[in-house]
Short mmCIF file of C-alpha atoms in Angstrom, two decimals:
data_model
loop_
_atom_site.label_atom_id
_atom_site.label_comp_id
_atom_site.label_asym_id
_atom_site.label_seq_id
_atom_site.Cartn_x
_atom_site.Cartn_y
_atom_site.Cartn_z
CA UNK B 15 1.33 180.93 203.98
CA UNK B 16 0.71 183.93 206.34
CA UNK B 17 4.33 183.35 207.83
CA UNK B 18 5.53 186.54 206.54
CA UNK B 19 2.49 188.13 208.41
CA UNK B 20 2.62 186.48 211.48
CA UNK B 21 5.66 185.07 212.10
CA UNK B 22 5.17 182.94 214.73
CA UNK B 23 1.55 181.64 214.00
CA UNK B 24 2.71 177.98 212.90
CA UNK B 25 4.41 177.10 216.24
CA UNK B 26 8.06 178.28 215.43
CA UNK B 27 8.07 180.85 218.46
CA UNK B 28 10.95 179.94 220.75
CA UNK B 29 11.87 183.29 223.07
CA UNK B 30 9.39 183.57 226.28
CA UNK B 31 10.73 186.89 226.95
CA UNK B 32 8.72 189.37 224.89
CA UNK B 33 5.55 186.87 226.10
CA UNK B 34 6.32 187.27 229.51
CA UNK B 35 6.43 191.27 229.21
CA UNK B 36 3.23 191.13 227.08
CA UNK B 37 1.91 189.09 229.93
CA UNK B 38 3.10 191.47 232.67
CA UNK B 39 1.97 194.58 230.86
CA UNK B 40 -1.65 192.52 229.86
CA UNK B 41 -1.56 191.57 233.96
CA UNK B 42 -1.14 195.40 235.11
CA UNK B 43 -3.12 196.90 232.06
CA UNK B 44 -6.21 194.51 233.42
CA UNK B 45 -5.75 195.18 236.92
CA UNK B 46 -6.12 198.92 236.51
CA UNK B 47 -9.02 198.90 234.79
CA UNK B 48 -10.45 196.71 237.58
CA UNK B 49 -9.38 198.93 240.26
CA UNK B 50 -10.66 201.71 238.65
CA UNK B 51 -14.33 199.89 238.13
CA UNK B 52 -14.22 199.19 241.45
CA UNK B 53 -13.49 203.27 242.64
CA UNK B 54 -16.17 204.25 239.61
CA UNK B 55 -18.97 201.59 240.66
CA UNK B 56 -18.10 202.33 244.96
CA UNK B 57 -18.49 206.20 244.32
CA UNK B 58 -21.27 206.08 241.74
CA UNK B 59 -23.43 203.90 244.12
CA UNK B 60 -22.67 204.85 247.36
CA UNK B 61 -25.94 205.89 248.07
CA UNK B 62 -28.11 202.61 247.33
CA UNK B 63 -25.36 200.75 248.86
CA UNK B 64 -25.56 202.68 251.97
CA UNK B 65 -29.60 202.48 251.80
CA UNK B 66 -29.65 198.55 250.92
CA UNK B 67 -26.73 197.90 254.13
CA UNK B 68 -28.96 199.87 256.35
CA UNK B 69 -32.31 197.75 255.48
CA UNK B 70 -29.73 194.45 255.60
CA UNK B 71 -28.37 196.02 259.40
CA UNK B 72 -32.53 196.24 260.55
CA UNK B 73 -33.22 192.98 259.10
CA UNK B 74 -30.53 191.56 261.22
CA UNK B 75 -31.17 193.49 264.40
CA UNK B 76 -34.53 191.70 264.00
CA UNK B 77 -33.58 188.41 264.12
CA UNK B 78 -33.44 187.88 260.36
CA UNK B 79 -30.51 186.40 258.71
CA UNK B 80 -28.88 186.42 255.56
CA UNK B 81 -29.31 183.90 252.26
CA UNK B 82 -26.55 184.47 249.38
CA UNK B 83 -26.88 182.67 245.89
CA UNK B 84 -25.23 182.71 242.57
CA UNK B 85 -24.44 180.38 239.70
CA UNK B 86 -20.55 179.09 238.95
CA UNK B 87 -18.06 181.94 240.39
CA UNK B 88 -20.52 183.57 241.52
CA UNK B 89 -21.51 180.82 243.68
CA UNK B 90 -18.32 180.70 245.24
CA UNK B 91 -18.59 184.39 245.37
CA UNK B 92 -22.22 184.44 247.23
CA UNK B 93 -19.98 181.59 249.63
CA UNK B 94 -17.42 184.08 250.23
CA UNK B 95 -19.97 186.82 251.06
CA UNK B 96 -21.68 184.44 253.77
CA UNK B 97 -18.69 183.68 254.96
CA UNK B 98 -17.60 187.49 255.48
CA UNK B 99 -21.15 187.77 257.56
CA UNK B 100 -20.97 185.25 259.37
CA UNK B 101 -16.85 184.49 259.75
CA UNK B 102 -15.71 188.06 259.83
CA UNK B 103 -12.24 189.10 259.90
CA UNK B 104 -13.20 191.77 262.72
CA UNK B 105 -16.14 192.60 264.53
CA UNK B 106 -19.19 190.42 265.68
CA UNK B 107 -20.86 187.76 263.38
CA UNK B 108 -23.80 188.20 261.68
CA UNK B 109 -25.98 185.04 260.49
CA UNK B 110 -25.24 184.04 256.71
CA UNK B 111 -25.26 181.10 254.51
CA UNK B 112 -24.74 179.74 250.87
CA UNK B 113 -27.66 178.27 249.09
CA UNK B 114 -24.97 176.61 247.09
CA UNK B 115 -23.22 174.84 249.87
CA UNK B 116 -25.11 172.01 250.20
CA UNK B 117 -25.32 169.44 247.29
CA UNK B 118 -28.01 167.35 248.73
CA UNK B 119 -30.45 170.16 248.73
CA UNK B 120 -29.29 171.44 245.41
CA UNK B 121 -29.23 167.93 243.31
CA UNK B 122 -32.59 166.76 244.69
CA UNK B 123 -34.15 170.02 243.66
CA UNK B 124 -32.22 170.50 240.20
CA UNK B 125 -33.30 167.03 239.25
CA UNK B 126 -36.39 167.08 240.44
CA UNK B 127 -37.98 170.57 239.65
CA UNK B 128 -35.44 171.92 237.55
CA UNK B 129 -32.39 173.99 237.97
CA UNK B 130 -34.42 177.58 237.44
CA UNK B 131 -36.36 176.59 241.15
CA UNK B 132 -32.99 175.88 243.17
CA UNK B 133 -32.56 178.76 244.81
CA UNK B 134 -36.51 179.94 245.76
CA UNK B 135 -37.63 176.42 246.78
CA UNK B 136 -34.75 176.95 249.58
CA UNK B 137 -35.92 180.67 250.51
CA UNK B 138 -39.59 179.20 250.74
CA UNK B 139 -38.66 176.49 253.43
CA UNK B 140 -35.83 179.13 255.12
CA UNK B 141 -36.62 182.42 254.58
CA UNK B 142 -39.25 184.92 256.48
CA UNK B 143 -40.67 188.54 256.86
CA UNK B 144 -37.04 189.36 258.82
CA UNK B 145 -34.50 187.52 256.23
CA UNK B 146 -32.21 188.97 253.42
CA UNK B 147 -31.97 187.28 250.11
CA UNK B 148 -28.81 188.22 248.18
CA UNK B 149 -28.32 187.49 244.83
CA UNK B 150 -25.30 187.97 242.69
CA UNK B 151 -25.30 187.68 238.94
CA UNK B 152 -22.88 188.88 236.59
CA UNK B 153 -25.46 189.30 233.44
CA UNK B 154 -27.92 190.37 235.75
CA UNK B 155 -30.58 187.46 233.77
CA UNK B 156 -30.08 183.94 236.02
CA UNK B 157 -33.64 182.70 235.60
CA UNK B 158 -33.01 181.10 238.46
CA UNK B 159 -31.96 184.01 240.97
CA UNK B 160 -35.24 185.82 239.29
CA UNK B 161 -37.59 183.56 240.30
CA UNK B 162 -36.06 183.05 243.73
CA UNK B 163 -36.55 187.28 244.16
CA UNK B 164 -39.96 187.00 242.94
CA UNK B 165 -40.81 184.30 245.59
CA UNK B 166 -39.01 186.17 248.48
CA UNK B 167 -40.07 189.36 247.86
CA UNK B 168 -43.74 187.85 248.24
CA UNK B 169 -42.94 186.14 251.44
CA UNK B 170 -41.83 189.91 252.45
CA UNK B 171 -37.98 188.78 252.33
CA UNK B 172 -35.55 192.13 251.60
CA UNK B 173 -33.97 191.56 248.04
CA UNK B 174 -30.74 192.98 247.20
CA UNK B 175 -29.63 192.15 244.23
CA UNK B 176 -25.69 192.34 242.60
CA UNK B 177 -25.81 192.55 238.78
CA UNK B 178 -23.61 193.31 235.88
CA UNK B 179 -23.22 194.72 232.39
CA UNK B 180 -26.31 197.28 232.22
CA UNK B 181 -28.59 195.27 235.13
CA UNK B 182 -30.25 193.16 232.73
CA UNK B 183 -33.63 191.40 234.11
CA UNK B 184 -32.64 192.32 237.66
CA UNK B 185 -31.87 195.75 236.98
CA UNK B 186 -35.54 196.23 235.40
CA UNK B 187 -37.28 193.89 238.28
CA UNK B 188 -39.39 195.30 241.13
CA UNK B 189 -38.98 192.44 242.88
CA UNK B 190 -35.72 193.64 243.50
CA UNK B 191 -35.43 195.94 246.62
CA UNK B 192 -31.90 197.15 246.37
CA UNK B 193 -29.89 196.44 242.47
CA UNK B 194 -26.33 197.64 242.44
CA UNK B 195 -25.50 197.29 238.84
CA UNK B 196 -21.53 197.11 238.55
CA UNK B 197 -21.29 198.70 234.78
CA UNK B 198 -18.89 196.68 232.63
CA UNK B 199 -18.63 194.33 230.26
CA UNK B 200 -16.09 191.72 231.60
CA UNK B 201 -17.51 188.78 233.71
CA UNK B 202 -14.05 188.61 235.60
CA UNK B 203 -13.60 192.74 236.02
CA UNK B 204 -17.44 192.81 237.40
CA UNK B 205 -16.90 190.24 239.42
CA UNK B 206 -13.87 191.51 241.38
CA UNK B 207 -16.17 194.88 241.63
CA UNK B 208 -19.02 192.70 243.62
CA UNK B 209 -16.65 191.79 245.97
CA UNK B 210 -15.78 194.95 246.89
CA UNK B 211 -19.70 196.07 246.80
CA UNK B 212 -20.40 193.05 249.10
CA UNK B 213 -17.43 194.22 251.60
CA UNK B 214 -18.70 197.68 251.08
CA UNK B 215 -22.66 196.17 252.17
CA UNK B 216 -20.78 194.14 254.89
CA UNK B 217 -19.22 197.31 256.48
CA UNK B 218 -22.42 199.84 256.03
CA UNK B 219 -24.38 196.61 258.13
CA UNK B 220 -22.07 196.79 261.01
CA UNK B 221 -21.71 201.02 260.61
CA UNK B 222 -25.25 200.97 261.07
CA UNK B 223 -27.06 201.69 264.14
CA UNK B 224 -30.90 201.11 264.00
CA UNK S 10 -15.25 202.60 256.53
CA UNK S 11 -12.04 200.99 255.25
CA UNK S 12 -9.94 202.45 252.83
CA UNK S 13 -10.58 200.63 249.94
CA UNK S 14 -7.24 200.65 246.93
CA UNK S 15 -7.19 203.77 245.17
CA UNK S 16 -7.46 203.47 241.28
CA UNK S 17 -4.06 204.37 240.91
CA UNK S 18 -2.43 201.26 242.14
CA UNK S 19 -0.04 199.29 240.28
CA UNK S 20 0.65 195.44 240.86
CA UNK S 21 4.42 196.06 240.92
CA UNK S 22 6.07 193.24 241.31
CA UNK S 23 2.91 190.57 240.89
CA UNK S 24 2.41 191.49 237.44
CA UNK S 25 5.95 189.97 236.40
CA UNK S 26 5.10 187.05 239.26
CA UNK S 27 1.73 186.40 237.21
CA UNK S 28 3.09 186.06 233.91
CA UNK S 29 5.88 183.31 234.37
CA UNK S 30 3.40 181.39 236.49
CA UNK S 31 0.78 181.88 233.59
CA UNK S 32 3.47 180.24 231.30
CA UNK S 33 4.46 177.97 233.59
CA UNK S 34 1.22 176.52 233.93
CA UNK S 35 0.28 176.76 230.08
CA UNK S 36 3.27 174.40 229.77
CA UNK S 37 1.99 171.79 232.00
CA UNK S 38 -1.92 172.28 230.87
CA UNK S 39 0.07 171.62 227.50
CA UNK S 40 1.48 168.23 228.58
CA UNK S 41 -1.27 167.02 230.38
CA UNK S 42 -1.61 168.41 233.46
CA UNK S 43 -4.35 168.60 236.14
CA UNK S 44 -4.43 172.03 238.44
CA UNK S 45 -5.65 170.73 241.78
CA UNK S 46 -6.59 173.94 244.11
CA UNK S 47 -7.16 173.83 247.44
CA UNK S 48 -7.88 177.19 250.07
CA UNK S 49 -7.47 175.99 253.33
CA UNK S 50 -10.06 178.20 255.50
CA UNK S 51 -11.95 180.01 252.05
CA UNK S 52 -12.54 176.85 249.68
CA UNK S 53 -14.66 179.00 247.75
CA UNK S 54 -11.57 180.51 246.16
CA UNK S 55 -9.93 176.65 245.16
CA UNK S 56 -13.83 176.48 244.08
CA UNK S 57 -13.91 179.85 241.86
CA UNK S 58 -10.64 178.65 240.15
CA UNK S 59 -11.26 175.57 239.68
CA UNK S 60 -14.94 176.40 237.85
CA UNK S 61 -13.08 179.08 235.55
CA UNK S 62 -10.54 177.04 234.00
CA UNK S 63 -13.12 174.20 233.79
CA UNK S 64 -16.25 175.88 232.35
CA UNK S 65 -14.34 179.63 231.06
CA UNK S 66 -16.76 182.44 230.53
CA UNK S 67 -15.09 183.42 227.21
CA UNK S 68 -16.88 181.17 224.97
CA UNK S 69 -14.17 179.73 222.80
CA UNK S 70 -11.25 179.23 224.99
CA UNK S 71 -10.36 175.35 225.76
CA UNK S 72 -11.76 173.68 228.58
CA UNK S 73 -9.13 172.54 231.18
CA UNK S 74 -8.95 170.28 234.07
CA UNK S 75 -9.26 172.12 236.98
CA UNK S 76 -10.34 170.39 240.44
CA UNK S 77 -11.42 171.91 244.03
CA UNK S 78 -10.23 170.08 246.73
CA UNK S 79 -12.58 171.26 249.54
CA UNK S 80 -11.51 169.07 252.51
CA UNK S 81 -9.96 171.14 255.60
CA UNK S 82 -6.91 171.43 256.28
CA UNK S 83 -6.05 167.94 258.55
CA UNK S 84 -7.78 166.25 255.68
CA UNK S 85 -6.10 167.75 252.73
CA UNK S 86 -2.87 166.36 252.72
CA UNK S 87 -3.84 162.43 252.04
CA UNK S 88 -6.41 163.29 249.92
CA UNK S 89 -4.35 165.72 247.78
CA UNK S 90 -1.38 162.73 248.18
CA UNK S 91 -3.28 160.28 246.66
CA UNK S 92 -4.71 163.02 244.00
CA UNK S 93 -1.74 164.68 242.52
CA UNK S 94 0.50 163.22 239.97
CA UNK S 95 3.97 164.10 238.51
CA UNK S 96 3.81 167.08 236.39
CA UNK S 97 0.36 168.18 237.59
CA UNK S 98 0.18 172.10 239.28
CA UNK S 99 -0.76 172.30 242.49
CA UNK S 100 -2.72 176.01 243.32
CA UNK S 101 -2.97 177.05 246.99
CA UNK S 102 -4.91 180.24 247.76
CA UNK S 103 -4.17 180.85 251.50
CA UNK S 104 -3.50 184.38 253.08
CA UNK S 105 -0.78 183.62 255.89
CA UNK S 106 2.93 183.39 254.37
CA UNK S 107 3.41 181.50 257.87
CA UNK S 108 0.71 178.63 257.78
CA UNK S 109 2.57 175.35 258.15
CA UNK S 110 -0.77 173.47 256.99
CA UNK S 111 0.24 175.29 253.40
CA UNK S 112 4.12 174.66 253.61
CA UNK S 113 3.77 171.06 254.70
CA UNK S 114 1.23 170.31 251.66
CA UNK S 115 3.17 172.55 249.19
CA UNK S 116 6.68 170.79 249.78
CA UNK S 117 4.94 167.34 249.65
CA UNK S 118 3.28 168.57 246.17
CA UNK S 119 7.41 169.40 245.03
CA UNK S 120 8.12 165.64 246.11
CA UNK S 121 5.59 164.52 243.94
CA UNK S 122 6.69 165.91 241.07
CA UNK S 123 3.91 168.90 241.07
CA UNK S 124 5.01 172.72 240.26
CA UNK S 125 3.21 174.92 242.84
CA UNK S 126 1.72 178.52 243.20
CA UNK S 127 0.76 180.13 246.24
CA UNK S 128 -1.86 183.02 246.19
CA UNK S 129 -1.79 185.22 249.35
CA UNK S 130 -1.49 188.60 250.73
CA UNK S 131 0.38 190.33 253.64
CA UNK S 132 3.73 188.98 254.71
CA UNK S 133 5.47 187.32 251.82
CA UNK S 134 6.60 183.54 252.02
CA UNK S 135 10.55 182.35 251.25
CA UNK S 136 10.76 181.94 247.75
CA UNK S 137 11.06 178.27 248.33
CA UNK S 138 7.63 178.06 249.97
CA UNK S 139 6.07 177.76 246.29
CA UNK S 140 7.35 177.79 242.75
CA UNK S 141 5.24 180.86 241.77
CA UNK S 142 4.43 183.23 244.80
CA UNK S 143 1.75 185.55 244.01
CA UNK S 144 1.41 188.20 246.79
CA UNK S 145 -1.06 190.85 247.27
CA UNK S 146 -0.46 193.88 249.55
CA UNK S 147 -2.43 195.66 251.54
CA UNK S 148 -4.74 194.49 254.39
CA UNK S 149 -5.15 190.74 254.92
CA UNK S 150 -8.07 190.29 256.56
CA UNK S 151 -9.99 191.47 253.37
CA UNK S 152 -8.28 190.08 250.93
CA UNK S 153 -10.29 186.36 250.29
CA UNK S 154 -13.43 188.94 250.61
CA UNK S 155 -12.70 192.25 248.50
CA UNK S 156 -11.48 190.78 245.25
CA UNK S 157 -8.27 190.74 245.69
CA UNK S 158 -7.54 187.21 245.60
CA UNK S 159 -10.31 186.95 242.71
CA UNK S 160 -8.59 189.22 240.59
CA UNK S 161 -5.13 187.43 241.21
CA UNK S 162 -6.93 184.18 240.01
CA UNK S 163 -8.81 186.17 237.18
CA UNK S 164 -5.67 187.26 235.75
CA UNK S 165 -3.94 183.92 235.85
CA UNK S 166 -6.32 182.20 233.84
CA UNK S 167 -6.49 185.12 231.59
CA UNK S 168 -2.69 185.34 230.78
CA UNK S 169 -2.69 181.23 230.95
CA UNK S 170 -5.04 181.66 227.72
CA UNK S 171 -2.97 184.15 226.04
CA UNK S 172 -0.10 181.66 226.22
CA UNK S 173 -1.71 178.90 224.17
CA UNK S 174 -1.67 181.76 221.26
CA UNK S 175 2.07 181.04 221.25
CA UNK S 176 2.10 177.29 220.55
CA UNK S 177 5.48 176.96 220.02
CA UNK S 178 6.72 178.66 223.76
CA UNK S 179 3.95 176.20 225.31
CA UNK S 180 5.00 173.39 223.50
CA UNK S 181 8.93 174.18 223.29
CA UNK S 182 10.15 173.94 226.75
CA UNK S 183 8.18 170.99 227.86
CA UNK S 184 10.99 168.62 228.46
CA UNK S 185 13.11 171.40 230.65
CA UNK S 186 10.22 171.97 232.46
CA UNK S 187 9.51 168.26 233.31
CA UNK S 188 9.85 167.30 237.00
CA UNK S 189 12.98 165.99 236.18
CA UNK S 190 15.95 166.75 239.05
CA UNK S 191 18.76 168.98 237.04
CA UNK S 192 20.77 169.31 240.21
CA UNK S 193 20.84 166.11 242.17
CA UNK S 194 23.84 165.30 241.89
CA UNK S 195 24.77 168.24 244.24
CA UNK S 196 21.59 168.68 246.45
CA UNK S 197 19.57 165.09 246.43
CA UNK S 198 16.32 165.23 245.57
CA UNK S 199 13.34 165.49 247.60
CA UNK S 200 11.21 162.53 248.27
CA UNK S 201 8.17 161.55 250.98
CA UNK S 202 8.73 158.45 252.88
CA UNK S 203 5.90 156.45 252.08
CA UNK S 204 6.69 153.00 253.78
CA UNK S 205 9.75 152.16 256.27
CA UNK S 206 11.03 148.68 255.20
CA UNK S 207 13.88 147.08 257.41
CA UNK S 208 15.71 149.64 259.43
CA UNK S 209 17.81 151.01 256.98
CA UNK S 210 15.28 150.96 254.31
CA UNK S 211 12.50 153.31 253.12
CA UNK S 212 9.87 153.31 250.27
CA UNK S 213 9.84 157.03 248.97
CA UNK S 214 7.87 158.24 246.52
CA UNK S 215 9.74 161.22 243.67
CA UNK S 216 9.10 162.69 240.82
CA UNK S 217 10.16 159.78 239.55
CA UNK S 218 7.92 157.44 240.73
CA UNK S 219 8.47 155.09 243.47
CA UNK S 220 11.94 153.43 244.95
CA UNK S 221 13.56 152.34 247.65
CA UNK S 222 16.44 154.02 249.47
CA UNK S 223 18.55 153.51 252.18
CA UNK S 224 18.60 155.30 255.34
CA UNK S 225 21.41 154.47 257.06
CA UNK S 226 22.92 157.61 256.85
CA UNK S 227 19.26 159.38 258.86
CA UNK S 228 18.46 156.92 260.96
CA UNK S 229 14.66 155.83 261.31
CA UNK S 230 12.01 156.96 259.45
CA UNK S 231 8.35 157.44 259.77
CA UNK S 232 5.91 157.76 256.84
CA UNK S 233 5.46 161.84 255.60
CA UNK S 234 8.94 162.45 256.29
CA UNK S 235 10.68 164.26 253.65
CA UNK S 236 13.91 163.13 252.75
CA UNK S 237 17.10 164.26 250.61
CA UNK S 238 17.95 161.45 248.23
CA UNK S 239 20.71 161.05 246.52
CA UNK S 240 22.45 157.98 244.28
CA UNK S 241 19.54 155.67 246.68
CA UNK S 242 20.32 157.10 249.70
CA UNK S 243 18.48 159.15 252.13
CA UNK S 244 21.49 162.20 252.84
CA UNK S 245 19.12 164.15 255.51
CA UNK S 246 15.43 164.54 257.04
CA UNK S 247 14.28 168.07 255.96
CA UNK S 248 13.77 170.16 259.14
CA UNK S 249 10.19 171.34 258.57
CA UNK S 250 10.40 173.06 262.24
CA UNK S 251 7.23 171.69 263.60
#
């Protein structure tokens, strides 16, 4: 059939090694563009990270502390960023949590309100004029991390938002005080660009003298 | 601020590292494998692995079992005993090449028949530490934080789904990559005492399965020991220095 085209389409390849040099080449080919993302999206918005770290550093110095949510990996992302707050590798810890972390809270409010209220239910009973809610998306459109900006930004809580691909909903919402858009079209290259905008946020909070 | 990597870096070495794990763990996906992952101090990253092999964001590829194991690190190693089976893939993301909690689990998870990969940064483990060592460089205190680790992860499963475009290099080399032991009849092979019998006897759990050796040769036993066997016979304890 298409044998003659593809050679090895019905199964018959048997030498890993041009595979494994494809791989390598695929691994290092990816890995650049994600480094260079990263240098792109760091320059490009330096300046509304260093203005959103410097509302997060007098939120803090007021008390306030810091809520982080996200859906899938960027749940565990939002947990990693909580964890860099409040379990730093250097310098003094800074109050953070997941709204992710705790499955009680997030069952008995996806089953019984639905999963678009998990996140703002929490910031109603947590979060207060002082607090930070931090929101990471990767399309930038999680119904559920826009309705949880709209309800803190009424109860006066600073929203920064992380988004992807051009912003999406969050990019165009005013309930969003700070949007860093990372500018790509890969869920896995935008996400390894948050991370570094989240250490980035991390070290303009503790750079920051109010 | 902290330097952050220029855009000129290259992965050197880790981009060879990642593709023969990627293969490596196509193979086993291909015979039925589970990945278990477990971070010691960040579960978030066994969490972010697990979650893109399970649900991928490529609509399309396969779903593939993938589970977080999120208990610390005193817990891990029973529950992560009683988890893993022969020719499953253990995945450890843990930054410090000199964490004993990681070695311990990691050369129980050989025992058991499981092929391992260690993702880390800073000083690199022994070779033996893991069956695929993939090691970042740079500074180690940010690494489970600036996307380092992610993008190790990222690329794993990326190059994992490349390989199941080449059916016949998934498929082929099943059976020599089965936790079968090609050398024990120089080196033993390594087994976890599970039970002490009489006091020359031991129930030790393989690759193989389950069997009983004797350990006259080592003298007494306790339960987690890891033992050489060879022909039914324990030869030594492994030293784990501890």
């Amino acid at each position: 059939m298409t044998d003659f085209l593809y050679p090895f389409i019905e199964g018959d390849e048997r030498d890993a090694s041009a595979l494994l040099t494809d791989l390598a080449n695929s691994a290092e080919a990816k890995a650049t563009q994600s480094s260079a993302l990263r240098a792109t999206t760091l320059t490009d918005s330096a300046a509304a990270i260093a203005a959103a770290a410097a509302a997060m550093a007098e939120r803090f110095a007021a008390g306030g502390q810091l809520f982080v949510f996200g859906n899938g990996g960027s749940a565990t992302d939002a947990a990693g960023a909580a964890a860099l707050f409040v379990r730093p590798p250097s310098g003094h810890p800074l109050p953070a949590r997941s709204l992710a972390a705790d499955e009680a809270v997030l069952t008995a409010l996806g089953n019984d309100v639905g999963f678009d209220l998990v996140f703002s239910r929490q910031l109603i009973a947590f979060a207060g004029p002082t607090d930070i809610a931090l929101g990471l998306s990767t399309s930038g459109s999680s119904e559920n991390l826009l309705v949880a900006f709209g309800e803190a930004h009424r109860h006066g809580v600073l929203t920064v938002g992380l988004a992807g691909f051009d912003g999406g909903r969050m990019g165009a919402s005013s309930d969003i005080d700070h949007c860093i858009v990372v500018r790509a079209d890969s869920v896995h290259r935008i996400q390894e660009t948050q991370a570094a905008v989240v250490v980035a946020l991390w070290e303009g909070v503790h750079g920051h003298r109010p | 601020m902290t330097p952050h990597p220029k855009s000129d870096e290259t992965l050197g070495p880790l981009a060879a590292d990642l593709a023969s794990a990627a293969l490596a763990l196509a193979r086993r996906f291909a015979s039925g494998a589970t990945l278990w992952c477990w971070s010691p101090d960040a579960s978030e990253h066994a969490q972010h692995v697990a979650v893109e092999f399970v649900h991928p964001v490529i609509v399309g590829k396969r779903a593939l079992p993938a589970v977080a194991v999120t208990a610390g690190d005193s817990e891990a190693l029973p529950i992560l005993r009683s988890l893993v089976r022969a020719g499953d893939v253990l995945l450890v993301v843990a930054a410090d090449a000199e964490d004993d909690r990681v070695t311990a689990v990691l050369r129980r998870a050989a025992s058991w028949g499981a092929a391992t990969i260690w993702i880390g940064a800073g000083v690199r483990p022994g070779d033996g530490d893991a069956d695929h060592v993939l090691w970042l460089d740079g500074d180690v205190g940010l690494a489970p934080h600036d996307g380092r680790f992610v993008l190790a992860y990222h690329l794993l499963w990326e190059l994992a789904h490349v390989c199941f475009e080449h059916p016949g290099l998934v498929r082929e080399q099943v059976a020599a990559d089965a936790p079968v032991c090609t050398t024990c009849a120089d080196e033993g092979r390594l087994a976890e005492v599970v039970d002490v019998g009489t006091t020359t006897t031991a129930t030790v759990r393989t690759a193989a399965g389950v069997e009983e050796i004797d350990t006259t040769l080592v003298g007494p036993v306790t339960p987690g020991d890891l033992v050489l066997v060879h022909a039914g016979t324990a030869l030594t304890i492994v030293d784990e220095g501890r």
